[in-house]
Amino acid sequence: MMLRSLQFRLLLAFTIVILVTVSGVFFLLSVATQRQINDLESGLARQRTDRMQMELIGYYIRQGSWDGIQPTIQQWGNIYGQQIVLTDTAFVVLADSKPDEIGKEFANFGAANWDSRTLASFPGYAIGLLHVGPPSSSVLTAISVLYGTVGRYFIWGTLIAIAIAVIITFLLSRPILAPVKALTSAARRIGRGDFSQRLKLKDRGELGELATAFNTMTDDLERAEKLRRDLVTDVAHELRTPLSNVRGYLEAIRDGVISPEAAMIASLHEEVMLLNRLVDDLQDLSLAEAGQLNLVRQPEDIGQIVTKAVASTQPQASARGVTLNGETEAGLPLCDIDAQRISQALHNLIDNALAHTRQGGTVTVSGRKEDGHIAIAVADTGEGIPPEDLPNIFERFYRVDKSRARATGGHGLGLTITRRLVEAHGGRIRVESELGKGSRFTFTLPVRPDGQP
């Protein structure tokens, strides 16, 4: 559990960063130090070789030969820690800081790490050759000092930095882990069905945004759970009444209480059709919400759809004593839509308007072009919708008047299906209402890109 904790991960991250940083700095420092030591050693070696060259030339001019030069060469070798060899022009060793090679042929002439100089008493007159070998161990000594002395400071600095990282991790992790633990606890309670959990954080950064998103998600889950329960309750309620009626009639026929007359069969048929319509609406709604609604889209004249919908609903409006009008602008562009589904949505809005408009009222269906879209509006002079009900008007099985009878109130799916059908076409639907004066439902449909009237 400790290995998975955020606190341990922060500490591990800090430690890795410190180790990588210190190692990188130490590596770069060592490389730079070695380069500087090499450059310094090379410069000093050249100066020593120049000085030895001048002294040897002076010695030869004073003595007239190389006799007695061996002690000087051997002394230089001991002082400078380098092998120093004096040869004649034929590369025969005359003097050597390592006496074992005297009289032999010098084998290291031309070696990359040897500095060979020509000794001349006069221009063009060579008296011998000076060969100076590489420095013995000064670079290695400097590196040893670097790793032995400076390295200890780096080790101590690393340990101190890790200790500071532990303290910083502890101090930083507490305010970070506290809301995370609260979020975890709340999520577990929500998983057990307690949707009352909310996070209260004053942080204005990412944690505050996370808490806000979590609370919004909880609100949505609580609302979805309520809608799910309401859906089950409403479906059961909607099915119970017609099923009870059908059951009652069938039991009465079975018991011989009544005989299957035409009126009774018509009543049973009406109840079955009501059930059938409810099941069809639920299926359409389920497909629309899942994004699997099959749409047969093609260029259509929305004006003709409005005209047909008004004409087919006119008898129903006349029976209710309501005036139904259709008003569409001339020359509306074509829309790429499924005419049957849009007609279904339009009929739902007209039926809803007629159901909530008293005798003598008016329902008007209009169509016009609006900001690159076609706007279809269904306005009535009915009772209107209370402001508190407007946000929920498109929810499943929602009724403004809970006591309204099925004959006038429907089953509460018409507006929900209408919204889903319109959104499936890329449109939007909105409602404006004033209590006691009526309502106006408006949905928009995108115009076909090459739409022609």
Short mmCIF file of C-alpha atoms in Angstrom, two decimals:
data_model
loop_
_atom_site.label_atom_id
_atom_site.label_comp_id
_atom_site.label_asym_id
_atom_site.label_seq_id
_atom_site.Cartn_x
_atom_site.Cartn_y
_atom_site.Cartn_z
CA MET A 1 0.00 0.00 0.00
CA MET A 2 2.88 2.32 0.85
CA LEU A 3 4.42 1.78 -2.60
CA ARG A 4 1.19 2.92 -4.22
CA SER A 5 0.63 5.99 -2.05
CA LEU A 6 0.93 9.44 -3.53
CA GLN A 7 3.21 10.50 -0.68
CA PHE A 8 5.70 7.74 -1.49
CA ARG A 9 5.58 8.61 -5.19
CA LEU A 10 6.30 12.26 -4.46
CA LEU A 11 9.26 11.31 -2.26
CA LEU A 12 10.54 8.89 -4.90
CA ALA A 13 10.20 11.56 -7.60
CA PHE A 14 12.05 14.15 -5.51
CA THR A 15 14.82 11.64 -4.71
CA ILE A 16 15.25 10.66 -8.36
CA VAL A 17 15.40 14.31 -9.41
CA ILE A 18 18.02 15.06 -6.74
CA LEU A 19 20.16 12.05 -7.65
CA VAL A 20 19.98 12.77 -11.36
CA THR A 21 20.80 16.45 -10.79
CA VAL A 22 23.72 15.80 -8.45
CA SER A 23 25.10 13.04 -10.69
CA GLY A 24 24.82 15.26 -13.72
CA VAL A 25 26.51 18.20 -12.01
CA PHE A 26 29.29 15.97 -10.64
CA PHE A 27 29.85 14.40 -14.07
CA LEU A 28 30.03 17.77 -15.82
CA LEU A 29 32.30 19.12 -13.08
CA SER A 30 34.66 16.15 -13.38
CA VAL A 31 34.81 16.43 -17.17
CA ALA A 32 35.50 20.16 -17.00
CA THR A 33 38.11 19.69 -14.26
CA GLN A 34 39.94 17.00 -16.20
CA ARG A 35 39.96 19.19 -19.30
CA GLN A 36 41.34 22.14 -17.35
CA ILE A 37 44.00 19.99 -15.68
CA ASN A 38 45.02 18.51 -19.04
CA ASP A 39 45.30 21.96 -20.59
CA LEU A 40 47.31 23.24 -17.62
CA GLU A 41 49.60 20.21 -17.61
CA SER A 42 50.18 20.51 -21.36
CA GLY A 43 51.15 24.17 -21.01
CA LEU A 44 53.52 23.49 -18.13
CA ALA A 45 55.08 20.56 -19.99
CA ARG A 46 55.78 22.73 -23.03
CA GLN A 47 57.39 25.40 -20.84
CA ARG A 48 59.60 22.80 -19.12
CA THR A 49 60.60 21.30 -22.45
CA ASP A 50 61.45 24.74 -23.83
CA ARG A 51 63.61 25.47 -20.76
CA MET A 52 65.38 22.09 -20.94
CA GLN A 53 66.02 22.61 -24.66
CA MET A 54 67.67 25.99 -24.03
CA GLU A 55 69.75 24.67 -21.12
CA LEU A 56 70.97 21.65 -23.12
CA ILE A 57 72.02 23.85 -26.04
CA GLY A 58 73.90 26.12 -23.60
CA TYR A 59 75.53 23.11 -21.96
CA TYR A 60 76.81 21.79 -25.29
CA ILE A 61 78.13 25.21 -26.32
CA ARG A 62 80.02 25.52 -23.00
CA GLN A 63 81.33 21.95 -22.86
CA GLY A 64 81.72 21.22 -26.58
CA SER A 65 80.25 17.72 -26.04
CA TRP A 66 77.61 15.82 -24.08
CA ASP A 67 80.01 14.41 -21.58
CA GLY A 68 78.70 14.62 -18.01
CA ILE A 69 75.10 15.42 -19.01
CA GLN A 70 73.64 12.18 -17.56
CA PRO A 71 73.28 13.45 -13.94
CA THR A 72 71.41 16.56 -15.18
CA ILE A 73 69.02 14.49 -17.29
CA GLN A 74 68.43 12.08 -14.41
CA GLN A 75 67.80 14.96 -12.01
CA TRP A 76 65.24 16.51 -14.38
CA GLY A 77 63.44 13.18 -14.64
CA ASN A 78 63.18 12.89 -10.88
CA ILE A 79 61.99 16.49 -10.46
CA TYR A 80 59.39 16.55 -13.24
CA GLY A 81 58.26 12.94 -12.97
CA GLN A 82 58.79 12.37 -16.70
CA GLN A 83 61.18 10.24 -18.72
CA ILE A 84 63.75 12.51 -20.43
CA VAL A 85 65.98 11.12 -23.17
CA LEU A 86 68.88 12.76 -25.04
CA THR A 87 69.91 11.15 -28.34
CA ASP A 88 72.22 11.99 -31.17
CA THR A 89 70.89 12.61 -34.66
CA ALA A 90 70.99 8.87 -35.31
CA PHE A 91 68.57 8.29 -32.37
CA VAL A 92 71.19 6.55 -30.20
CA VAL A 93 70.53 7.29 -26.53
CA LEU A 94 73.28 9.48 -25.01
CA ALA A 95 71.57 10.19 -21.68
CA ASP A 96 68.36 8.97 -20.10
CA SER A 97 66.56 9.61 -16.84
CA LYS A 98 66.32 5.80 -16.82
CA PRO A 99 70.01 4.79 -17.32
CA ASP A 100 69.18 1.31 -18.61
CA GLU A 101 68.51 2.66 -22.12
CA ILE A 102 71.87 4.46 -22.63
CA GLY A 103 73.65 3.31 -25.80
CA LYS A 104 70.51 1.79 -27.28
CA GLU A 105 68.43 3.06 -30.16
CA PHE A 106 65.57 5.29 -29.01
CA ALA A 107 62.31 3.43 -29.84
CA ASN A 108 59.62 6.03 -28.98
CA PHE A 109 60.51 8.67 -31.59
CA GLY A 110 57.35 9.94 -33.24
CA ALA A 111 55.07 8.61 -30.47
CA ALA A 112 51.99 10.75 -30.01
CA ASN A 113 52.51 11.27 -26.27
CA TRP A 114 56.25 12.20 -26.57
CA ASP A 115 57.54 15.72 -27.23
CA SER A 116 60.69 15.53 -29.40
CA ARG A 117 62.81 18.66 -30.02
CA THR A 118 65.85 19.19 -32.24
CA LEU A 119 68.90 20.69 -30.48
CA ALA A 120 71.00 23.00 -32.67
CA SER A 121 74.02 25.10 -31.65
CA PHE A 122 73.81 27.07 -34.88
CA PRO A 123 71.00 27.34 -37.45
CA GLY A 124 71.04 24.21 -39.54
CA TYR A 125 73.68 22.43 -37.34
CA ALA A 126 71.98 19.70 -35.20
CA ILE A 127 73.83 18.54 -32.10
CA GLY A 128 71.18 16.09 -30.85
CA LEU A 129 67.55 15.43 -30.03
CA LEU A 130 65.61 15.94 -26.80
CA HIS A 131 62.72 13.57 -26.09
CA VAL A 132 60.34 14.26 -23.18
CA GLY A 133 57.81 11.63 -22.19
CA PRO A 134 54.24 12.22 -20.90
CA PRO A 135 53.57 13.41 -17.34
CA SER A 136 53.54 10.57 -14.86
CA SER A 137 50.50 10.84 -12.62
CA SER A 138 49.58 14.47 -11.99
CA VAL A 139 46.25 14.13 -13.80
CA LEU A 140 45.41 10.96 -11.93
CA THR A 141 46.33 12.67 -8.68
CA ALA A 142 44.08 15.62 -9.49
CA ILE A 143 41.21 13.31 -10.35
CA SER A 144 41.76 11.38 -7.14
CA VAL A 145 41.62 14.65 -5.20
CA LEU A 146 38.44 15.62 -7.05
CA TYR A 147 36.65 12.38 -6.29
CA GLY A 148 38.06 12.04 -2.82
CA THR A 149 37.52 15.57 -1.54
CA VAL A 150 34.91 17.22 -3.71
CA GLY A 151 33.01 13.95 -4.01
CA ARG A 152 32.50 13.82 -0.26
CA TYR A 153 30.84 17.22 -0.35
CA PHE A 154 28.55 16.04 -3.11
CA ILE A 155 27.61 12.95 -1.14
CA TRP A 156 26.82 14.99 1.95
CA GLY A 157 24.94 17.53 -0.17
CA THR A 158 22.91 14.70 -1.73
CA LEU A 159 22.00 13.26 1.66
CA ILE A 160 20.99 16.67 2.98
CA ALA A 161 18.93 17.34 -0.16
CA ILE A 162 17.13 13.99 0.21
CA ALA A 163 16.38 14.78 3.87
CA ILE A 164 14.98 18.16 2.83
CA ALA A 165 12.95 16.38 0.11
CA VAL A 166 11.43 14.09 2.74
CA ILE A 167 10.36 17.10 4.81
CA ILE A 168 9.00 18.96 1.78
CA THR A 169 7.14 15.83 0.64
CA PHE A 170 5.54 15.47 4.04
CA LEU A 171 4.52 19.14 4.14
CA LEU A 172 3.24 19.25 0.55
CA SER A 173 1.50 15.90 0.55
CA ARG A 174 -0.76 16.65 3.49
CA PRO A 175 -2.80 19.43 1.82
CA ILE A 176 -2.81 17.42 -1.43
CA LEU A 177 -3.75 14.06 0.07
CA ALA A 178 -6.49 15.42 2.32
CA PRO A 179 -8.89 16.32 -0.55
CA VAL A 180 -7.88 13.18 -2.45
CA LYS A 181 -8.79 11.05 0.56
CA ALA A 182 -12.05 12.98 0.92
CA LEU A 183 -12.75 12.38 -2.78
CA THR A 184 -12.03 8.67 -2.40
CA SER A 185 -14.31 8.37 0.62
CA ALA A 186 -17.11 10.28 -1.11
CA ALA A 187 -16.74 8.17 -4.27
CA ARG A 188 -17.06 4.98 -2.25
CA ARG A 189 -20.22 6.25 -0.57
CA ILE A 190 -21.68 7.25 -3.91
CA GLY A 191 -20.85 3.75 -5.17
CA ARG A 192 -23.00 2.43 -2.32
CA GLY A 193 -25.89 4.64 -3.45
CA ASP A 194 -25.44 7.69 -1.18
CA PHE A 195 -25.73 10.60 -3.63
CA SER A 196 -25.78 13.26 -0.90
CA GLN A 197 -21.97 13.45 -0.85
CA ARG A 198 -20.44 16.81 -1.80
CA LEU A 199 -16.87 18.12 -1.57
CA LYS A 200 -16.25 21.53 -0.02
CA LEU A 201 -12.77 22.76 -0.98
CA LYS A 202 -11.56 26.36 -0.94
CA ASP A 203 -8.73 25.56 -3.34
CA ARG A 204 -8.95 27.63 -6.54
CA GLY A 205 -6.49 25.49 -8.51
CA GLU A 206 -6.76 22.05 -10.07
CA LEU A 207 -8.04 20.45 -6.85
CA GLY A 208 -10.81 23.03 -6.66
CA GLU A 209 -11.76 22.30 -10.27
CA LEU A 210 -11.71 18.58 -9.48
CA ALA A 211 -14.03 19.12 -6.51
CA THR A 212 -16.40 21.20 -8.67
CA ALA A 213 -16.39 18.54 -11.39
CA PHE A 214 -17.00 15.85 -8.77
CA ASN A 215 -19.94 17.75 -7.28
CA THR A 216 -21.38 18.31 -10.75
CA MET A 217 -21.00 14.61 -11.51
CA THR A 218 -22.71 13.75 -8.23
CA ASP A 219 -25.57 16.09 -9.06
CA ASP A 220 -25.93 14.45 -12.46
CA LEU A 221 -25.81 10.97 -10.94
CA GLU A 222 -28.39 11.91 -8.33
CA ARG A 223 -30.61 13.39 -10.99
CA ALA A 224 -30.12 10.37 -13.28
CA GLU A 225 -30.92 8.01 -10.43
CA LYS A 226 -34.06 9.97 -9.64
CA LEU A 227 -35.07 9.93 -13.29
CA ARG A 228 -34.42 6.18 -13.43
CA ARG A 229 -36.63 5.57 -10.43
CA ASP A 230 -39.27 7.89 -11.78
CA LEU A 231 -39.07 6.13 -15.14
CA VAL A 232 -39.67 2.73 -13.57
CA THR A 233 -42.51 4.13 -11.47
CA ASP A 234 -44.09 6.00 -14.38
CA VAL A 235 -43.81 3.08 -16.79
CA ALA A 236 -45.39 0.80 -14.21
CA HIS A 237 -48.13 3.38 -13.64
CA GLU A 238 -48.78 3.87 -17.35
CA LEU A 239 -48.95 0.14 -17.97
CA ARG A 240 -50.99 -0.72 -14.90
CA THR A 241 -54.24 1.07 -15.88
CA PRO A 242 -54.68 -0.29 -19.43
CA LEU A 243 -53.51 -3.76 -18.37
CA SER A 244 -55.97 -3.72 -15.47
CA ASN A 245 -58.77 -2.72 -17.84
CA VAL A 246 -57.87 -5.44 -20.35
CA ARG A 247 -57.55 -8.00 -17.57
CA GLY A 248 -60.87 -6.99 -16.05
CA TYR A 249 -62.71 -7.28 -19.39
CA LEU A 250 -61.12 -10.65 -20.18
CA GLU A 251 -61.91 -12.08 -16.73
CA ALA A 252 -65.49 -10.85 -17.05
CA ILE A 253 -65.82 -12.56 -20.43
CA ARG A 254 -64.21 -15.76 -19.04
CA ASP A 255 -66.59 -15.81 -16.07
CA GLY A 256 -69.57 -15.15 -18.32
CA VAL A 257 -70.42 -11.90 -16.59
CA ILE A 258 -70.50 -10.03 -19.89
CA SER A 259 -70.55 -11.07 -23.52
CA PRO A 260 -67.99 -9.83 -26.08
CA GLU A 261 -69.97 -7.05 -27.70
CA ALA A 262 -68.67 -4.58 -30.30
CA ALA A 263 -68.41 -1.67 -27.79
CA MET A 264 -66.42 -3.77 -25.37
CA ILE A 265 -64.10 -5.03 -28.10
CA ALA A 266 -63.58 -1.42 -29.23
CA SER A 267 -62.67 -0.46 -25.66
CA LEU A 268 -60.20 -3.35 -25.44
CA HIS A 269 -58.71 -2.31 -28.77
CA GLU A 270 -58.28 1.26 -27.51
CA GLU A 271 -56.46 0.05 -24.41
CA VAL A 272 -54.20 -2.23 -26.48
CA MET A 273 -53.43 0.64 -28.90
CA LEU A 274 -52.55 2.83 -25.92
CA LEU A 275 -50.12 0.18 -24.70
CA ASN A 276 -48.73 -0.22 -28.20
CA ARG A 277 -48.18 3.53 -28.52
CA LEU A 278 -46.43 3.65 -25.14
CA VAL A 279 -44.10 0.80 -26.11
CA ASP A 280 -43.36 2.41 -29.50
CA ASP A 281 -42.61 5.74 -27.84
CA LEU A 282 -40.30 4.09 -25.32
CA GLN A 283 -38.50 2.27 -28.12
CA ASP A 284 -38.09 5.48 -30.16
CA LEU A 285 -36.83 7.30 -27.09
CA SER A 286 -34.35 4.53 -26.25
CA LEU A 287 -32.99 4.46 -29.81
CA ALA A 288 -32.72 8.26 -29.93
CA GLU A 289 -30.89 8.48 -26.61
CA ALA A 290 -28.49 5.72 -27.70
CA GLY A 291 -27.79 7.51 -30.99
CA GLN A 292 -29.13 4.51 -32.97
CA LEU A 293 -32.26 6.09 -34.40
CA ASN A 294 -32.55 5.17 -38.07
CA LEU A 295 -33.07 8.36 -40.10
CA VAL A 296 -33.85 8.30 -43.82
CA ARG A 297 -32.63 11.80 -44.66
CA GLN A 298 -33.24 13.49 -47.96
CA PRO A 299 -33.97 17.02 -49.22
CA GLU A 300 -37.47 17.99 -48.07
CA ASP A 301 -39.66 21.06 -48.25
CA ILE A 302 -40.41 21.85 -44.62
CA GLY A 303 -43.31 24.09 -45.70
CA GLN A 304 -45.16 21.12 -47.15
CA ILE A 305 -44.57 19.08 -43.98
CA VAL A 306 -46.08 21.89 -41.89
CA THR A 307 -49.05 22.18 -44.26
CA LYS A 308 -49.74 18.42 -44.12
CA ALA A 309 -49.43 18.31 -40.33
CA VAL A 310 -51.88 21.19 -39.90
CA ALA A 311 -54.33 19.65 -42.36
CA SER A 312 -54.26 16.20 -40.71
CA THR A 313 -54.77 17.70 -37.24
CA GLN A 314 -57.53 20.10 -38.26
CA PRO A 315 -60.40 17.70 -37.42
CA GLN A 316 -59.04 17.16 -33.92
CA ALA A 317 -58.73 20.94 -33.42
CA SER A 318 -62.29 21.50 -34.68
CA ALA A 319 -63.61 18.85 -32.31
CA ARG A 320 -62.03 20.73 -29.41
CA GLY A 321 -63.28 24.10 -30.61
CA VAL A 322 -59.76 25.37 -31.17
CA THR A 323 -58.64 27.37 -34.21
CA LEU A 324 -55.58 25.83 -35.87
CA ASN A 325 -53.58 27.99 -38.29
CA GLY A 326 -50.54 27.28 -40.47
CA GLU A 327 -48.23 30.14 -41.48
CA THR A 328 -44.94 29.52 -43.32
CA GLU A 329 -42.75 31.90 -45.29
CA ALA A 330 -42.68 31.42 -49.02
CA GLY A 331 -39.52 30.07 -50.64
CA LEU A 332 -38.02 28.35 -47.62
CA PRO A 333 -34.81 26.42 -48.50
CA LEU A 334 -34.74 22.64 -48.46
CA CYS A 335 -33.71 20.72 -45.34
CA ASP A 336 -31.85 17.41 -45.30
CA ILE A 337 -34.21 15.58 -42.92
CA ASP A 338 -36.27 12.47 -42.33
CA ALA A 339 -39.73 13.77 -43.20
CA GLN A 340 -41.54 11.09 -41.20
CA ARG A 341 -39.58 11.79 -37.99
CA ILE A 342 -39.93 15.57 -38.28
CA SER A 343 -43.64 15.15 -38.98
CA GLN A 344 -43.83 12.98 -35.83
CA ALA A 345 -42.13 15.72 -33.78
CA LEU A 346 -44.43 18.38 -35.24
CA HIS A 347 -47.53 16.31 -34.50
CA ASN A 348 -46.36 15.84 -30.90
CA LEU A 349 -46.09 19.62 -30.45
CA ILE A 350 -49.47 20.27 -32.10
CA ASP A 351 -51.17 17.57 -30.01
CA ASN A 352 -49.60 19.03 -26.87
CA ALA A 353 -50.78 22.54 -27.79
CA LEU A 354 -54.33 21.36 -28.51
CA ALA A 355 -54.45 19.42 -25.23
CA HIS A 356 -53.59 22.57 -23.24
CA THR A 357 -55.71 25.09 -25.13
CA ARG A 358 -59.27 25.77 -24.03
CA GLN A 359 -62.24 25.96 -26.36
CA GLY A 360 -62.12 29.17 -28.38
CA GLY A 361 -58.36 29.38 -28.22
CA THR A 362 -55.88 29.42 -31.09
CA VAL A 363 -52.91 27.28 -32.06
CA THR A 364 -50.55 28.66 -34.72
CA VAL A 365 -47.87 26.69 -36.56
CA SER A 366 -45.32 28.89 -38.35
CA GLY A 367 -42.07 28.44 -40.22
CA ARG A 368 -39.40 30.96 -41.14
CA LYS A 369 -35.69 31.23 -41.91
CA GLU A 370 -33.60 32.22 -38.90
CA ASP A 371 -29.78 32.63 -38.84
CA GLY A 372 -29.03 29.93 -41.40
CA HIS A 373 -31.66 27.58 -39.95
CA ILE A 374 -35.35 26.89 -40.46
CA ALA A 375 -37.32 27.68 -37.29
CA ILE A 376 -40.65 25.91 -36.82
CA ALA A 377 -42.82 27.28 -33.99
CA VAL A 378 -46.03 25.96 -32.43
CA ALA A 379 -47.72 28.66 -30.34
CA ASP A 380 -50.95 28.38 -28.37
CA THR A 381 -53.14 30.61 -26.25
CA GLY A 382 -53.56 28.00 -23.54
CA GLU A 383 -52.90 28.01 -19.82
CA GLY A 384 -49.11 28.32 -20.06
CA ILE A 385 -46.41 26.59 -18.05
CA PRO A 386 -45.29 27.64 -14.56
CA PRO A 387 -41.67 28.93 -14.52
CA GLU A 388 -40.57 26.22 -12.08
CA ASP A 389 -41.70 23.52 -14.52
CA LEU A 390 -39.96 24.89 -17.62
CA PRO A 391 -36.53 23.29 -16.92
CA ASN A 392 -38.16 19.82 -16.69
CA ILE A 393 -40.70 20.10 -19.49
CA PHE A 394 -38.69 17.84 -21.82
CA GLU A 395 -38.01 15.12 -19.23
CA ARG A 396 -39.55 11.68 -19.60
CA PHE A 397 -43.02 11.19 -18.08
CA TYR A 398 -43.01 14.75 -16.75
CA ARG A 399 -46.41 16.40 -16.50
CA VAL A 400 -47.08 19.96 -15.40
CA ASP A 401 -50.44 18.91 -13.98
CA LYS A 402 -49.85 15.65 -12.13
CA SER A 403 -53.59 15.09 -11.70
CA ARG A 404 -54.40 15.49 -15.41
CA ALA A 405 -56.24 12.53 -16.88
CA ARG A 406 -54.62 10.35 -19.49
CA ALA A 407 -57.10 11.44 -22.09
CA THR A 408 -55.75 14.99 -22.03
CA GLY A 409 -52.37 14.63 -20.42
CA GLY A 410 -50.84 11.79 -22.43
CA HIS A 411 -48.10 9.68 -20.93
CA GLY A 412 -45.42 12.39 -20.78
CA LEU A 413 -43.11 11.13 -23.55
CA GLY A 414 -44.18 13.32 -26.49
CA LEU A 415 -41.99 16.34 -25.72
CA THR A 416 -39.02 14.16 -24.78
CA ILE A 417 -39.23 12.27 -28.07
CA THR A 418 -39.65 15.55 -29.96
CA ARG A 419 -36.45 16.94 -28.44
CA ARG A 420 -34.50 13.77 -29.27
CA LEU A 421 -35.79 13.72 -32.86
CA VAL A 422 -34.86 17.36 -33.40
CA GLU A 423 -31.40 16.90 -31.85
CA ALA A 424 -30.82 13.81 -34.00
CA HIS A 425 -31.20 16.11 -37.02
CA GLY A 426 -28.66 18.58 -35.60
CA GLY A 427 -31.32 21.04 -34.42
CA ARG A 428 -32.36 22.57 -31.11
CA ILE A 429 -35.67 23.05 -29.37
CA ARG A 430 -36.71 25.71 -26.86
CA VAL A 431 -39.87 26.79 -25.07
CA GLU A 432 -41.20 30.17 -24.02
CA SER A 433 -44.27 30.39 -21.84
CA GLU A 434 -46.24 32.84 -19.76
CA LEU A 435 -48.67 31.50 -17.22
CA GLY A 436 -52.27 32.17 -18.30
CA LYS A 437 -51.28 33.45 -21.76
CA GLY A 438 -49.93 30.42 -23.57
CA SER A 439 -46.73 28.73 -24.69
CA ARG A 440 -44.50 28.75 -27.75
CA PHE A 441 -42.34 25.75 -28.69
CA THR A 442 -39.70 26.43 -31.35
CA PHE A 443 -37.31 23.97 -32.95
CA THR A 444 -34.67 24.65 -35.56
CA LEU A 445 -33.36 22.53 -38.41
CA PRO A 446 -30.14 23.17 -40.33
CA VAL A 447 -30.58 24.28 -43.94
CA ARG A 448 -29.22 21.98 -46.65
CA PRO A 449 -25.84 23.42 -47.83
CA ASP A 450 -27.09 23.72 -51.41
CA GLY A 451 -30.70 24.17 -50.35
CA GLN A 452 -32.96 25.67 -53.01
CA PRO A 453 -36.55 26.83 -52.50
#
